[in-house]
Amino acid sequence: MTILPTIFMQGVSKRYGDTYVVRDVDLSVAPGECVAIVGHNGAGKSTLVKMALGLIAPTAGRIALLGEDPAGREAMAFRRRIGFLPENVAFSAAMTGREVLRFYARLKQVPLGVTDRLLERVGLAHAARRRVGTYSKGMRQRLGLAQALLGEPRVLFLDEPTTGLDIESRQMFYDVMAELRAAGATLLLSSHALSDIEQADRIAIMKAGRMVACGPLPELRRLADLPLRIRVHVVDGNAAREFTARPGVQWLDDLRFELTCADDGKIEAIRSVSLLQGVRDIEVMPPTLVDLCDELTREAAE
Ligand SMILES: Nc1ncnc2c1ncn2[C@@H]1O[C@H](COP(=O)(O)OP(=O)(O)OP(=O)(O)O)[C@@H](O)[C@H]1O
């Protein structure tokens, strides 16, 4: 049996005037899958998400969401199966959290009875009767998530979901995301945060409107084949002078130096520095997400 993708995009482009902001993107996301879209500011991430939601129409290409044209469907039953958490979620400051959620539940034609359970799920039950104007950034974001969860959506779009959140709030987001996926919901998130991206099955890297790579993080790391850095802390800089005179080794300050090596040379490099006198600590630092994006976009441009 073929499983229909929840999100299907083929040759999707968006042009404003003469400028393409999304160009020829193909993307297919299966039920229960989570894909993170990453890329620099202005890469076209939000535009892609808005087209998938049917909020703006593509200039070219084909989009199907839950098997239907998202722009062509006005039916509430279709909209109820979609959840969206925008980047800068804004609610009326004068309303309580409970009132806000009930307001959105009415708009989405979802039974009001579910709202208290959702407030509990996002850890806001204690503040349900407080005005949103008194909420912290994290609390407003939690309320945004509760709003996106109304109607038990089959597909969720999360734009920068955890920006500005503390560790506990982030973890709550990740727990909810894991539950949704276990229940077969599809997640598409746009993010700059590594911890968000690590939740995803695949990462789609965008650059100037094009999707330059898409795959699981370990696969992208292999593809980019970037060196990793080994940072060595010593108690006495002089003891390591001879070793650090070799090419590719760089002192950061009097008591720390760094060397780079290929992933398969890691063990050997660690072994050689651990034999030096006065080594206090060794840190192995894989390429950052920014390094990875830069390298893959550079390779795609060549
Ligand atoms: N209505 C519009 N008219 C003209 N240009 C637009 C319009 N909407 C977006 N753009 C341009 O399209 C490009 C992509 O914007 P988009 O918001 O999709 O980027 P993004 O990757 O989501 O960026 P960020 O990380 O900053 O949110 C930008 O250069 C933006 O200025």
mmCIF file with all atom_site columns, C-alpha atoms and ligand atoms in Angstrom, residues 16 21 40-47 87 192, ligand 1:
data_model
loop_
_atom_site.group_PDB
_atom_site.id
_atom_site.type_symbol
_atom_site.label_atom_id
_atom_site.label_alt_id
_atom_site.label_comp_id
_atom_site.label_asym_id
_atom_site.label_entity_id
_atom_site.label_seq_id
_atom_site.pdbx_PDB_ins_code
_atom_site.Cartn_x
_atom_site.Cartn_y
_atom_site.Cartn_z
_atom_site.occupancy
_atom_site.B_iso_or_equiv
_atom_site.pdbx_formal_charge
_atom_site.auth_seq_id
_atom_site.auth_comp_id
_atom_site.auth_asym_id
_atom_site.auth_atom_id
_atom_site.pdbx_PDB_model_num
ATOM   1  C CA  . TYR A 1 16  ? 7.718  38.815 -6.505 1.00 0.00 ? 16  TYR A CA  1
ATOM   2  C CA  . VAL A 1 21  ? 12.193 34.092 -3.324 1.00 0.00 ? 21  VAL A CA  1
ATOM   3  C CA  . HIS A 1 40  ? 19.809 32.249 6.662  1.00 0.00 ? 40  HIS A CA  1
ATOM   4  C CA  . ASN A 1 41  ? 17.349 35.118 7.103  1.00 0.00 ? 41  ASN A CA  1
ATOM   5  C CA  . GLY A 1 42  ? 15.495 35.718 3.865  1.00 0.00 ? 42  GLY A CA  1
ATOM   6  C CA  . ALA A 1 43  ? 16.298 32.235 2.471  1.00 0.00 ? 43  ALA A CA  1
ATOM   7  C CA  . GLY A 1 44  ? 12.603 31.654 1.751  1.00 0.00 ? 44  GLY A CA  1
ATOM   8  C CA  . LYS A 1 45  ? 11.622 29.398 4.676  1.00 0.00 ? 45  LYS A CA  1
ATOM   9  C CA  . SER A 1 46  ? 8.512  31.294 5.763  1.00 0.00 ? 46  SER A CA  1
ATOM   10 C CA  . THR A 1 47  ? 7.396  31.768 2.167  1.00 0.00 ? 47  THR A CA  1
ATOM   11 C CA  . GLU A 1 87  ? 6.992  33.028 14.622 1.00 0.00 ? 87  GLU A CA  1
ATOM   12 C CA  . HIS A 1 192 ? 17.737 28.323 13.686 1.00 0.00 ? 192 HIS A CA  1
HETATM 13 N N1  . LIG B 2 .   ? 5.203  40.050 -0.108 1.00 0.00 ? 1   LIG B N1  1
HETATM 14 C C1  . LIG B 2 .   ? 6.478  40.117 -0.455 1.00 0.00 ? 1   LIG B C1  1
HETATM 15 N N2  . LIG B 2 .   ? 6.902  40.946 -1.427 1.00 0.00 ? 1   LIG B N2  1
HETATM 16 C C2  . LIG B 2 .   ? 8.185  41.013 -1.822 1.00 0.00 ? 1   LIG B C2  1
HETATM 17 N N3  . LIG B 2 .   ? 9.179  40.266 -1.262 1.00 0.00 ? 1   LIG B N3  1
HETATM 18 C C3  . LIG B 2 .   ? 8.823  39.425 -0.268 1.00 0.00 ? 1   LIG B C3  1
HETATM 19 C C4  . LIG B 2 .   ? 7.478  39.304 0.185  1.00 0.00 ? 1   LIG B C4  1
HETATM 20 N N4  . LIG B 2 .   ? 7.447  38.383 1.173  1.00 0.00 ? 1   LIG B N4  1
HETATM 21 C C5  . LIG B 2 .   ? 8.715  37.952 1.341  1.00 0.00 ? 1   LIG B C5  1
HETATM 22 N N5  . LIG B 2 .   ? 9.543  38.568 0.477  1.00 0.00 ? 1   LIG B N5  1
HETATM 23 C C6  . LIG B 2 .   ? 10.997 38.373 0.350  1.00 0.00 ? 1   LIG B C6  1
HETATM 24 O O1  . LIG B 2 .   ? 11.235 37.006 0.162  1.00 0.00 ? 1   LIG B O1  1
HETATM 25 C C7  . LIG B 2 .   ? 12.470 36.621 0.749  1.00 0.00 ? 1   LIG B C7  1
HETATM 26 C C8  . LIG B 2 .   ? 12.253 35.396 1.607  1.00 0.00 ? 1   LIG B C8  1
HETATM 27 O O2  . LIG B 2 .   ? 11.496 35.777 2.758  1.00 0.00 ? 1   LIG B O2  1
HETATM 28 P P1  . LIG B 2 .   ? 11.086 34.723 3.891  1.00 0.00 ? 1   LIG B P1  1
HETATM 29 O O3  . LIG B 2 .   ? 10.294 35.457 4.912  1.00 0.00 ? 1   LIG B O3  1
HETATM 30 O O4  . LIG B 2 .   ? 10.460 33.548 3.234  1.00 0.00 ? 1   LIG B O4  1
HETATM 31 O O5  . LIG B 2 .   ? 12.515 34.312 4.449  1.00 0.00 ? 1   LIG B O5  1
HETATM 32 P P2  . LIG B 2 .   ? 12.884 33.429 5.737  1.00 0.00 ? 1   LIG B P2  1
HETATM 33 O O6  . LIG B 2 .   ? 13.862 32.399 5.251  1.00 0.00 ? 1   LIG B O6  1
HETATM 34 O O7  . LIG B 2 .   ? 11.663 32.935 6.391  1.00 0.00 ? 1   LIG B O7  1
HETATM 35 O O8  . LIG B 2 .   ? 13.639 34.497 6.624  1.00 0.00 ? 1   LIG B O8  1
HETATM 36 P P3  . LIG B 2 .   ? 13.723 34.682 8.254  1.00 0.00 ? 1   LIG B P3  1
HETATM 37 O O9  . LIG B 2 .   ? 14.678 33.644 8.758  1.00 0.00 ? 1   LIG B O9  1
HETATM 38 O O10 . LIG B 2 .   ? 14.285 36.067 8.351  1.00 0.00 ? 1   LIG B O10 1
HETATM 39 O O11 . LIG B 2 .   ? 12.329 34.566 8.797  1.00 0.00 ? 1   LIG B O11 1
HETATM 40 C C9  . LIG B 2 .   ? 12.976 37.844 1.497  1.00 0.00 ? 1   LIG B C9  1
HETATM 41 O O12 . LIG B 2 .   ? 13.953 38.483 0.710  1.00 0.00 ? 1   LIG B O12 1
HETATM 42 C C10 . LIG B 2 .   ? 11.740 38.707 1.631  1.00 0.00 ? 1   LIG B C10 1
HETATM 43 O O13 . LIG B 2 .   ? 12.082 40.076 1.654  1.00 0.00 ? 1   LIG B O13 1
#
